[in-house]
mmCIF file of C-alpha atoms in Angstrom:
data_model
loop_
_atom_site.group_PDB
_atom_site.id
_atom_site.type_symbol
_atom_site.label_atom_id
_atom_site.label_comp_id
_atom_site.label_asym_id
_atom_site.label_seq_id
_atom_site.Cartn_x
_atom_site.Cartn_y
_atom_site.Cartn_z
ATOM 1 C CA MET A 105 -0.099 17.925 -11.555
ATOM 2 C CA ARG A 106 -2.803 20.407 -10.567
ATOM 3 C CA LEU A 107 -0.300 22.307 -8.442
ATOM 4 C CA ALA A 108 2.148 22.379 -11.372
ATOM 5 C CA ILE A 109 -0.530 23.685 -13.741
ATOM 6 C CA ILE A 110 -1.546 26.432 -11.314
ATOM 7 C CA GLY A 111 2.105 27.283 -10.817
ATOM 8 C CA ALA A 112 2.731 27.485 -14.566
ATOM 9 C CA VAL A 113 -0.226 29.855 -14.983
ATOM 10 C CA LEU A 114 0.978 32.042 -12.115
ATOM 11 C CA LEU A 115 4.525 32.031 -13.457
ATOM 12 C CA ALA A 116 3.301 33.076 -16.902
ATOM 13 C CA ALA A 117 1.247 35.887 -15.393
ATOM 14 C CA GLY A 118 4.233 37.039 -13.353
ATOM 15 C CA ALA A 119 6.466 36.926 -16.422
ATOM 16 C CA VAL A 120 3.998 39.132 -18.314
ATOM 17 C CA ALA A 121 3.994 41.593 -15.411
ATOM 18 C CA ALA A 122 7.810 41.708 -15.443
ATOM 19 C CA VAL A 123 8.080 42.097 -19.225
ATOM 20 C CA THR A 124 5.447 44.845 -19.401
ATOM 21 C CA GLY A 125 7.006 46.765 -16.517
ATOM 22 C CA THR A 126 4.019 46.311 -14.199
ATOM 23 C CA LEU A 127 6.525 44.716 -11.841
ATOM 24 C CA PRO A 128 9.608 46.989 -11.961
ATOM 25 C CA ALA A 129 12.973 45.353 -12.593
ATOM 26 C CA ALA A 130 14.364 46.602 -9.269
ATOM 27 C CA ASP A 131 11.491 44.986 -7.374
ATOM 28 C CA LEU A 132 11.939 41.767 -9.342
ATOM 29 C CA ALA A 133 15.650 41.659 -8.513
ATOM 30 C CA ALA A 134 14.921 42.252 -4.817
ATOM 31 C CA LEU A 135 12.317 39.477 -4.883
ATOM 32 C CA VAL A 136 14.739 36.995 -6.442
ATOM 33 C CA ASP A 137 17.430 37.924 -3.916
ATOM 34 C CA ARG A 138 14.963 37.333 -1.093
ATOM 35 C CA VAL A 139 13.246 34.093 -2.133
ATOM 36 C CA ALA A 140 16.021 32.188 -3.954
ATOM 37 C CA PRO A 141 17.749 31.033 -0.712
ATOM 38 C CA ILE A 142 14.353 30.123 0.746
ATOM 39 C CA LEU A 143 13.408 27.972 -2.249
ATOM 40 C CA LEU A 144 16.836 26.326 -2.187
ATOM 41 C CA PHE A 145 16.261 25.471 1.477
ATOM 42 C CA VAL A 146 12.828 24.014 0.663
ATOM 43 C CA VAL A 147 14.325 21.794 -2.051
ATOM 44 C CA ALA A 148 17.191 20.610 0.156
ATOM 45 C CA MET A 149 14.947 19.847 3.137
ATOM 46 C CA THR A 150 12.494 17.987 0.932
ATOM 47 C CA VAL A 151 15.316 15.756 -0.297
ATOM 48 C CA VAL A 152 16.558 15.230 3.283
ATOM 49 C CA THR A 153 13.157 14.295 4.680
ATOM 50 C CA GLU A 154 12.231 12.064 1.733
ATOM 51 C CA LEU A 155 15.496 10.136 2.101
ATOM 52 C CA ALA A 156 15.017 9.965 5.877
ATOM 53 C CA SER A 157 11.597 8.439 5.268
ATOM 54 C CA GLU A 158 13.081 5.948 2.806
ATOM 55 C CA ALA A 159 15.623 4.973 5.443
ATOM 56 C CA GLY A 160 12.711 4.134 7.742
ATOM 57 C CA ILE A 161 13.532 6.525 10.555
ATOM 58 C CA PHE A 162 9.981 7.900 10.957
ATOM 59 C CA LEU A 163 8.431 4.440 11.106
ATOM 60 C CA TRP A 164 11.157 3.231 13.480
ATOM 61 C CA ILE A 165 10.406 6.042 15.954
ATOM 62 C CA ALA A 166 6.621 5.659 15.678
ATOM 63 C CA ARG A 167 6.823 1.917 16.359
ATOM 64 C CA ARG A 168 8.816 2.575 19.508
ATOM 65 C CA PHE A 169 6.101 4.977 20.610
ATOM 66 C CA ARG A 170 3.481 2.284 20.024
ATOM 67 C CA HIS A 171 5.521 -0.073 22.200
ATOM 68 C CA TRP A 172 6.082 2.546 24.905
ATOM 69 C CA GLY A 173 2.369 3.365 24.927
ATOM 70 C CA ARG A 174 1.906 0.179 26.982
ATOM 71 C CA GLY A 175 -1.476 -0.508 25.414
ATOM 72 C CA TYR A 176 -3.006 2.863 26.334
ATOM 73 C CA SER A 177 -4.427 4.743 23.318
ATOM 74 C CA PHE A 178 -4.176 8.132 25.013
ATOM 75 C CA LEU A 179 -0.507 7.614 25.841
ATOM 76 C CA LEU A 180 0.261 6.533 22.269
ATOM 77 C CA TRP A 181 -1.631 9.579 20.985
ATOM 78 C CA LEU A 182 0.415 11.875 23.232
ATOM 79 C CA PHE A 183 3.679 10.312 22.057
ATOM 80 C CA LEU A 184 2.681 10.792 18.415
ATOM 81 C CA ALA A 185 1.542 14.357 19.143
ATOM 82 C CA VAL A 186 4.985 15.174 20.545
ATOM 83 C CA PHE A 187 6.539 13.543 17.486
ATOM 84 C CA ALA A 188 4.330 15.577 15.118
ATOM 85 C CA THR A 189 5.127 18.785 17.007
ATOM 86 C CA LEU A 190 8.883 18.242 16.878
ATOM 87 C CA SER A 191 8.715 17.157 13.232
ATOM 88 C CA THR A 192 6.858 20.346 12.343
ATOM 89 C CA ILE A 193 9.144 22.622 14.350
ATOM 90 C CA PHE A 194 12.442 21.227 13.070
ATOM 91 C CA LEU A 195 11.554 19.689 9.677
ATOM 92 C CA SER A 196 8.612 21.909 8.578
ATOM 93 C CA LEU A 197 4.875 21.416 8.341
ATOM 94 C CA ASP A 198 4.997 19.754 4.907
ATOM 95 C CA THR A 199 7.250 17.008 6.282
ATOM 96 C CA THR A 200 4.682 16.237 8.965
ATOM 97 C CA ALA A 201 1.805 16.267 6.483
ATOM 98 C CA VAL A 202 3.488 14.186 3.784
ATOM 99 C CA LEU A 203 5.772 11.758 5.590
ATOM 100 C CA LEU A 204 4.416 11.434 9.100
ATOM 101 C CA THR A 205 0.744 10.998 8.159
ATOM 102 C CA PRO A 206 1.171 7.535 6.546
ATOM 103 C CA VAL A 207 3.333 6.414 9.456
ATOM 104 C CA VAL A 208 0.790 7.538 12.057
ATOM 105 C CA VAL A 209 -2.082 5.844 10.204
ATOM 106 C CA SER A 210 -0.054 2.651 9.782
ATOM 107 C CA VAL A 211 0.913 2.488 13.463
ATOM 108 C CA THR A 212 -2.653 3.100 14.668
ATOM 109 C CA ARG A 213 -3.991 0.450 12.303
ATOM 110 C CA GLN A 214 -1.437 -2.055 13.559
ATOM 111 C CA ALA A 215 -2.614 -1.272 17.076
ATOM 112 C CA GLY A 216 -6.264 -1.747 16.005
ATOM 113 C CA LEU A 217 -7.223 1.850 16.842
ATOM 114 C CA PRO A 218 -9.473 4.297 14.933
ATOM 115 C CA PRO A 219 -7.177 6.572 12.887
ATOM 116 C CA LEU A 220 -9.346 9.730 12.887
ATOM 117 C CA PRO A 221 -8.167 11.380 16.155
ATOM 118 C CA PHE A 222 -4.563 10.584 15.212
ATOM 119 C CA ALA A 223 -4.934 11.854 11.629
ATOM 120 C CA LEU A 224 -6.615 15.098 12.740
ATOM 121 C CA MET A 225 -3.905 15.627 15.333
ATOM 122 C CA THR A 226 -1.268 15.275 12.616
ATOM 123 C CA VAL A 227 -2.699 17.852 10.202
ATOM 124 C CA TRP A 228 -3.661 20.360 12.869
ATOM 125 C CA LEU A 229 -0.227 20.251 14.489
ATOM 126 C CA ALA A 230 1.395 20.419 11.055
ATOM 127 C CA ASN A 231 -0.149 23.887 10.834
ATOM 128 C CA THR A 232 -0.386 25.184 14.396
ATOM 129 C CA ALA A 233 2.998 23.895 15.604
ATOM 130 C CA SER A 234 4.774 25.752 12.797
ATOM 131 C CA LEU A 235 5.164 29.015 14.724
ATOM 132 C CA LEU A 236 8.296 28.513 16.802
ATOM 133 C CA LEU A 237 11.255 28.603 14.385
ATOM 134 C CA PRO A 238 11.938 30.201 10.992
ATOM 135 C CA ILE A 239 12.443 26.762 9.417
ATOM 136 C CA SER A 240 9.033 25.514 10.565
ATOM 137 C CA ASN A 241 7.089 27.263 7.816
ATOM 138 C CA LEU A 242 7.793 29.109 4.585
ATOM 139 C CA THR A 243 5.901 32.128 5.952
ATOM 140 C CA ASN A 244 8.296 32.199 8.917
ATOM 141 C CA LEU A 245 11.315 32.338 6.617
ATOM 142 C CA LEU A 246 9.738 35.282 4.804
ATOM 143 C CA ALA A 247 8.964 36.949 8.127
ATOM 144 C CA GLN A 248 12.530 36.398 9.340
ATOM 145 C CA HIS A 249 13.749 38.429 6.362
ATOM 146 C CA SER A 250 11.215 41.182 7.091
ATOM 147 C CA LEU A 251 12.333 41.282 10.715
ATOM 148 C CA GLY A 252 15.850 42.168 9.626
ATOM 149 C CA GLY A 253 17.275 38.659 9.633
ATOM 150 C CA ILE A 254 16.400 37.973 13.264
ATOM 151 C CA SER A 255 18.258 34.971 14.713
ATOM 152 C CA PRO A 256 16.404 31.678 15.292
ATOM 153 C CA ALA A 257 16.784 32.247 19.047
ATOM 154 C CA GLY A 258 15.301 35.725 18.738
ATOM 155 C CA PHE A 259 12.476 34.383 16.596
ATOM 156 C CA ALA A 260 11.727 31.670 19.173
ATOM 157 C CA ALA A 261 11.805 34.249 21.985
ATOM 158 C CA LEU A 262 9.130 36.212 20.126
ATOM 159 C CA MET A 263 6.955 33.206 19.244
ATOM 160 C CA TRP A 264 7.275 30.729 22.146
ATOM 161 C CA ALA A 265 4.109 31.761 23.993
ATOM 162 C CA PRO A 266 1.729 31.789 20.997
ATOM 163 C CA SER A 267 3.378 28.608 19.729
ATOM 164 C CA LEU A 268 2.648 26.808 22.990
ATOM 165 C CA ALA A 269 -0.972 27.977 22.966
ATOM 166 C CA ALA A 270 -1.405 26.997 19.318
ATOM 167 C CA VAL A 271 -0.235 23.465 20.085
ATOM 168 C CA LEU A 272 -2.269 22.966 23.259
ATOM 169 C CA VAL A 273 -5.678 24.184 22.049
ATOM 170 C CA PRO A 274 -6.089 21.650 19.187
ATOM 171 C CA LEU A 275 -4.797 18.844 21.420
ATOM 172 C CA VAL A 276 -7.284 19.675 24.183
ATOM 173 C CA PHE A 277 -10.070 19.848 21.598
ATOM 174 C CA ILE A 278 -9.243 16.403 20.188
ATOM 175 C CA ALA A 279 -8.827 14.915 23.668
ATOM 176 C CA LEU A 280 -12.329 16.085 24.610
ATOM 177 C CA VAL A 281 -14.144 15.280 21.364
ATOM 178 C CA PHE A 282 -12.529 11.864 20.880
ATOM 179 C CA ARG A 283 -12.205 10.911 24.555
ATOM 180 C CA ARG A 284 -13.970 7.574 23.997
ATOM 181 C CA ASP A 285 -11.647 6.533 21.172
ATOM 182 C CA LEU A 286 -8.611 7.643 23.150
ATOM 183 C CA SER A 287 -9.680 5.687 26.230
ATOM 184 C CA LYS A 288 -9.421 2.344 24.395
ATOM 185 C CA ARG A 289 -6.703 -0.206 25.011
ATOM 186 C CA TYR A 290 -4.659 -1.915 22.331
ATOM 187 C CA SER A 291 -2.554 -5.038 22.188
ATOM 188 C CA ARG A 292 1.158 -4.551 22.808
ATOM 189 C CA ILE A 293 3.020 -6.275 19.995
ATOM 190 C CA PRO A 294 6.808 -6.669 20.194
ATOM 191 C CA VAL A 295 8.387 -4.108 17.884
ATOM 192 C CA GLY A 296 10.505 -6.612 15.983
ATOM 193 C CA ARG A 297 7.492 -8.732 15.025
ATOM 194 C CA VAL A 298 5.360 -6.000 13.522
ATOM 195 C CA ARG A 299 4.749 -6.170 9.803
ATOM 196 C CA PRO A 300 4.297 -2.815 8.044
ATOM 197 C CA ASP A 301 1.190 -1.551 6.336
ATOM 198 C CA ALA A 302 1.948 -2.246 2.689
ATOM 199 C CA GLU A 303 0.256 0.975 1.665
ATOM 200 C CA THR A 304 2.891 3.116 3.393
ATOM 201 C CA GLY A 305 5.715 1.787 1.273
ATOM 202 C CA SER A 306 7.966 1.767 4.331
ATOM 203 C CA PRO A 307 10.535 -0.967 4.937
ATOM 204 C CA THR A 308 9.890 -3.709 7.464
ATOM 205 C CA ALA A 309 11.758 -3.862 10.712
ATOM 206 C CA ALA A 310 13.567 -6.926 9.431
ATOM 207 C CA SER A 311 14.502 -5.475 6.073
ATOM 208 C CA THR A 312 15.555 -2.013 7.283
ATOM 209 C CA ASP A 313 19.094 -1.142 6.198
ATOM 210 C CA ARG A 314 20.794 -0.418 9.512
ATOM 211 C CA VAL A 315 23.581 1.530 7.805
ATOM 212 C CA LEU A 316 21.059 3.841 6.158
ATOM 213 C CA LEU A 317 19.026 4.127 9.341
ATOM 214 C CA GLY A 318 22.034 4.927 11.488
ATOM 215 C CA GLY A 319 23.614 7.238 8.920
ATOM 216 C CA THR A 320 20.379 9.171 8.484
ATOM 217 C CA ALA A 321 20.010 9.520 12.249
ATOM 218 C CA VAL A 322 23.528 10.959 12.503
ATOM 219 C CA VAL A 323 22.895 13.411 9.649
ATOM 220 C CA LEU A 324 19.651 14.603 11.263
ATOM 221 C CA ALA A 325 21.325 14.891 14.664
ATOM 222 C CA LEU A 326 23.963 17.185 13.140
ATOM 223 C CA LEU A 327 21.529 19.053 10.893
ATOM 224 C CA LEU A 328 18.963 20.161 13.479
ATOM 225 C CA PRO A 329 21.330 22.255 15.646
ATOM 226 C CA ALA A 330 22.932 23.655 12.492
ATOM 227 C CA LEU A 331 19.534 24.904 11.317
ATOM 228 C CA VAL A 332 19.102 26.990 14.471
ATOM 229 C CA SER A 333 22.718 28.139 14.733
ATOM 230 C CA GLY A 334 22.166 31.366 12.806
ATOM 231 C CA VAL A 335 23.939 30.161 9.648
ATOM 232 C CA PRO A 336 21.802 30.705 6.504
ATOM 233 C CA VAL A 337 19.575 27.634 6.640
ATOM 234 C CA TRP A 338 20.042 26.628 3.020
ATOM 235 C CA ILE A 339 23.737 25.865 3.659
ATOM 236 C CA PRO A 340 23.382 23.049 6.269
ATOM 237 C CA ALA A 341 20.238 21.768 4.504
ATOM 238 C CA ALA A 342 22.059 21.497 1.178
ATOM 239 C CA ALA A 343 25.058 19.844 2.852
ATOM 240 C CA ALA A 344 22.802 17.278 4.550
ATOM 241 C CA ALA A 345 21.008 16.544 1.280
ATOM 242 C CA LEU A 346 24.327 15.934 -0.491
ATOM 243 C CA VAL A 347 25.627 13.663 2.270
ATOM 244 C CA LEU A 348 22.458 11.578 2.355
ATOM 245 C CA ALA A 349 22.398 11.374 -1.442
ATOM 246 C CA ALA A 350 25.973 10.050 -1.372
ATOM 247 C CA VAL A 351 25.088 7.429 1.251
ATOM 248 C CA PHE A 352 22.039 6.304 -0.715
ATOM 249 C CA ALA A 353 24.112 6.163 -3.916
ATOM 250 C CA PHE A 354 26.107 3.349 -2.319
ATOM 251 C CA ARG A 355 23.379 1.576 -0.362
ATOM 252 C CA ARG A 356 20.137 2.098 -2.314
ATOM 253 C CA PRO A 357 20.756 4.014 -5.569
ATOM 254 C CA ARG A 358 17.335 3.247 -7.056
ATOM 255 C CA VAL A 359 15.824 5.718 -4.564
ATOM 256 C CA LEU A 360 17.734 8.647 -6.077
ATOM 257 C CA LYS A 361 15.246 9.915 -8.635
ATOM 258 C CA VAL A 362 14.526 13.309 -10.075
ATOM 259 C CA GLN A 363 11.119 13.127 -8.357
ATOM 260 C CA LEU A 364 12.845 13.777 -5.034
ATOM 261 C CA VAL A 365 12.925 17.459 -6.022
ATOM 262 C CA PRO A 366 9.498 19.076 -5.427
ATOM 263 C CA TRP A 367 9.164 20.520 -8.940
ATOM 264 C CA SER A 368 5.435 21.269 -8.643
ATOM 265 C CA LEU A 369 5.931 23.131 -5.377
ATOM 266 C CA LEU A 370 8.837 25.110 -6.822
ATOM 267 C CA LEU A 371 6.790 26.102 -9.855
ATOM 268 C CA PHE A 372 3.805 27.048 -7.714
ATOM 269 C CA ALA A 373 5.824 29.037 -5.162
ATOM 270 C CA SER A 374 7.820 30.892 -7.830
ATOM 271 C CA GLY A 375 4.700 31.888 -9.740
ATOM 272 C CA LEU A 376 2.873 32.875 -6.565
ATOM 273 C CA PHE A 377 5.744 35.069 -5.387
ATOM 274 C CA LEU A 378 5.779 36.904 -8.721
ATOM 275 C CA VAL A 379 2.016 37.439 -8.835
ATOM 276 C CA MET A 380 1.727 38.555 -5.213
ATOM 277 C CA GLU A 381 4.680 40.948 -5.548
ATOM 278 C CA THR A 382 2.909 42.464 -8.540
ATOM 279 C CA ALA A 383 -0.349 42.710 -6.587
ATOM 280 C CA ARG A 384 1.443 44.419 -3.722
ATOM 281 C CA HIS A 385 3.067 46.848 -6.134
ATOM 282 C CA LEU A 386 -0.396 47.690 -7.500
ATOM 283 C CA GLY A 387 -1.703 48.497 -4.017
ATOM 284 C CA ALA A 388 -3.536 45.335 -2.953
ATOM 285 C CA SER A 389 -2.062 45.577 0.542
ATOM 286 C CA ALA A 390 -3.807 48.923 1.066
ATOM 287 C CA PHE A 391 -7.194 47.204 0.824
ATOM 288 C CA VAL A 392 -6.142 44.545 3.303
ATOM 289 C CA GLY A 393 -4.923 47.308 5.617
ATOM 290 C CA GLN A 394 -8.505 48.499 6.070
ATOM 291 C CA LEU A 395 -9.278 45.177 7.731
ATOM 292 C CA ALA A 396 -6.059 44.555 9.626
ATOM 293 C CA GLY A 397 -5.844 47.619 11.893
ATOM 294 C CA THR A 398 -2.678 49.366 13.013
ATOM 295 C CA GLY A 399 -1.965 49.104 16.754
ATOM 296 C CA GLU A 400 -0.376 46.614 19.154
ATOM 297 C CA SER A 401 -3.172 46.282 21.698
ATOM 298 C CA PHE A 402 -4.833 42.881 22.090
ATOM 299 C CA PRO A 403 -7.885 43.832 19.953
ATOM 300 C CA GLU A 404 -5.678 45.218 17.176
ATOM 301 C CA LEU A 405 -3.362 42.203 17.168
ATOM 302 C CA LEU A 406 -6.376 39.889 17.157
ATOM 303 C CA ARG A 407 -7.792 41.882 14.245
ATOM 304 C CA LEU A 408 -4.602 41.378 12.231
ATOM 305 C CA ALA A 409 -4.423 37.669 13.099
ATOM 306 C CA ALA A 410 -8.085 37.210 12.147
ATOM 307 C CA THR A 411 -7.424 38.947 8.826
ATOM 308 C CA GLY A 412 -4.551 36.552 8.140
ATOM 309 C CA ALA A 413 -6.645 33.534 9.126
ATOM 310 C CA ALA A 414 -9.595 34.624 6.986
ATOM 311 C CA GLY A 415 -7.344 35.337 4.013
ATOM 312 C CA SER A 416 -5.706 31.936 4.401
ATOM 313 C CA ASN A 417 -9.016 30.087 4.345
ATOM 314 C CA VAL A 418 -10.325 32.119 1.417
ATOM 315 C CA LEU A 419 -7.137 32.103 -0.691
ATOM 316 C CA ASN A 420 -4.205 30.260 0.884
ATOM 317 C CA ASN A 421 -1.886 31.092 3.756
ATOM 318 C CA LEU A 422 1.042 32.113 1.539
ATOM 319 C CA PRO A 423 -0.759 34.813 -0.505
ATOM 320 C CA ALA A 424 -2.570 35.908 2.672
ATOM 321 C CA TYR A 425 0.792 36.474 4.332
ATOM 322 C CA LEU A 426 2.332 38.242 1.337
ATOM 323 C CA LEU A 427 -0.602 40.656 1.057
ATOM 324 C CA ALA A 428 -0.586 41.530 4.759
ATOM 325 C CA GLU A 429 3.180 41.572 5.286
ATOM 326 C CA PRO A 430 3.575 45.358 4.722
ATOM 327 C CA LEU A 431 1.031 45.898 7.529
ATOM 328 C CA ALA A 432 3.135 44.016 10.101
ATOM 329 C CA GLU A 433 5.500 46.885 10.855
ATOM 330 C CA THR A 434 6.634 45.692 14.304
ATOM 331 C CA PRO A 435 7.704 42.326 15.737
ATOM 332 C CA GLN A 436 4.448 42.066 17.717
ATOM 333 C CA ARG A 437 2.309 42.651 14.648
ATOM 334 C CA MET A 438 4.424 40.266 12.595
ATOM 335 C CA ALA A 439 3.889 37.623 15.272
ATOM 336 C CA ALA A 440 0.134 38.238 15.152
ATOM 337 C CA LEU A 441 0.111 37.892 11.379
ATOM 338 C CA LEU A 442 2.026 34.609 11.591
ATOM 339 C CA ILE A 443 -0.493 33.325 14.132
ATOM 340 C CA GLY A 444 -3.265 34.034 11.646
ATOM 341 C CA VAL A 445 -1.629 32.469 8.587
ATOM 342 C CA ASN A 446 -0.013 29.502 10.384
ATOM 343 C CA ALA A 447 -2.536 28.528 13.063
ATOM 344 C CA GLY A 448 -5.649 29.805 11.297
ATOM 345 C CA PRO A 449 -5.805 27.707 8.080
ATOM 346 C CA LEU A 450 -7.768 24.822 9.597
ATOM 347 C CA ILE A 451 -11.129 25.255 7.865
ATOM 348 C CA THR A 452 -10.874 25.005 4.076
ATOM 349 C CA PRO A 453 -8.849 22.300 2.289
ATOM 350 C CA TRP A 454 -6.835 24.809 0.262
ATOM 351 C CA ALA A 455 -5.966 27.033 3.242
ATOM 352 C CA SER A 456 -2.497 25.486 3.374
ATOM 353 C CA LEU A 457 -0.622 23.200 1.023
ATOM 354 C CA ALA A 458 0.129 20.883 3.953
ATOM 355 C CA THR A 459 -3.593 20.173 4.380
ATOM 356 C CA LEU A 460 -3.991 19.146 0.742
ATOM 357 C CA LEU A 461 -0.925 16.916 0.943
ATOM 358 C CA TRP A 462 -2.224 15.358 4.163
ATOM 359 C CA HIS A 463 -5.612 14.558 2.616
ATOM 360 C CA ASP A 464 -3.957 13.054 -0.452
ATOM 361 C CA ARG A 465 -2.009 10.664 1.776
ATOM 362 C CA LEU A 466 -5.179 9.677 3.631
ATOM 363 C CA VAL A 467 -7.045 8.952 0.387
ATOM 364 C CA ARG A 468 -4.205 6.713 -0.759
ATOM 365 C CA MET A 469 -4.526 4.751 2.499
ATOM 366 C CA ASN A 470 -8.339 4.533 2.322
ATOM 367 C CA VAL A 471 -8.894 6.751 5.348
ATOM 368 C CA LEU A 472 -12.015 8.760 4.562
ATOM 369 C CA ILE A 473 -12.444 12.221 6.057
ATOM 370 C CA THR A 474 -15.000 14.430 4.337
ATOM 371 C CA TRP A 475 -14.131 18.060 3.747
ATOM 372 C CA ARG A 476 -17.500 19.002 5.267
ATOM 373 C CA GLY A 477 -16.630 17.289 8.528
ATOM 374 C CA TYR A 478 -13.121 18.727 8.443
ATOM 375 C CA ALA A 479 -14.492 22.245 7.939
ATOM 376 C CA LEU A 480 -17.002 21.879 10.794
ATOM 377 C CA PHE A 481 -14.261 20.874 13.204
ATOM 378 C CA GLY A 482 -12.045 23.646 11.851
ATOM 379 C CA LEU A 483 -14.737 26.278 12.380
ATOM 380 C CA MET A 484 -14.658 25.386 16.061
ATOM 381 C CA VAL A 485 -10.948 24.935 16.694
ATOM 382 C CA ALA A 486 -9.400 27.603 14.413
ATOM 383 C CA PRO A 487 -10.948 30.679 16.110
ATOM 384 C CA LEU A 488 -10.145 29.248 19.551
ATOM 385 C CA THR A 489 -6.538 28.575 18.541
ATOM 386 C CA VAL A 490 -5.983 32.029 17.022
ATOM 387 C CA PHE A 491 -7.616 33.764 19.999
ATOM 388 C CA ALA A 492 -5.556 31.808 22.545
ATOM 389 C CA ALA A 493 -2.311 32.346 20.638
ATOM 390 C CA VAL A 494 -2.832 36.116 20.327
ATOM 391 C CA LEU A 495 -3.755 36.266 24.006
ATOM 392 C CA ALA A 496 -0.536 34.413 24.866
ATOM 393 C CA LEU A 497 1.453 36.778 22.619
ATOM 394 C CA THR A 498 0.000 39.809 24.400
ATOM 395 C CA ALA A 499 0.521 38.305 27.851
ATOM 396 C CA ALA A 500 4.153 37.478 27.066
ATOM 397 C CA GLY A 501 4.724 41.073 26.033
#
């Protein structure tokens, strides 16, 4: 509700700017042409991932990881880290924050392990692992447009080195800080006998609809390569959403509710795009340019990434990106900016929407992580992650 209220205020402010001519009609039309396919993709992927969660596919995979961990906490943690990384890369950071967080907490509780190192791993990778593909983060989709519609393969070729660094640094940090928790053993329980955590709302292994589970797996298996094929991403995402909706209409129609569409996020994103486009038109990016530098040397790229990271933690990563986007004139500088706004928002709770969604899920499951403690950890790991990622970007050329 808070997000919807903020979005309504932003949308009203943007509408006033458009009506009064502060935001010219030509710029408004260009903005709509640019962001409409992106928002359609966000809606479609939200529906796909929510239905996939309802089918039980995330819990099914996580339980297998718990079984394959063979009683070793560190091995289970690594399996879940790989899962969170792949979920972020191919299904976006919000999917990891919203749908994977309850599953990870549930699985660790069933294993009798402390959830904190697993929960921190989830939210940090939801942000830092979102550098590799355009579909991983909304900022990446915006950057793809600015880079002239670069292909997913071309985007990955630009971002693979910083993406790898941005994943490894938080994992090494957690492995060192929580080494005692991750050295514990847990009891191996046969997968079929595990009862779910009631707070996750996920189906039990016994009650899982195998038709839905199998059908969802097939849809995802076809969707993921389609998303990186170079076809406009909203097309395969919308097709997958329609197919899954049709399957659920036959097998579990009560799940198909209007709440599947992320109305609050749509309202917020639409209003934010309008306001930030107006701010850019009024020259706000020129002020940011005084902080962000101009060159492509390591210090200049680090300066731009640090500006993006600071702006994300002060405002939010989306407005921070939109303000600095005109300053990222080359692929290298665009990559540095994405490092800042994707891997840098690890300090304040509002730095990325994924972090707020993650914390909301933890509160619902009675996992208490104070924002003070979160910020202290973030102050250590965020600068290290941004520095390492920019260094990797420079080294990769």
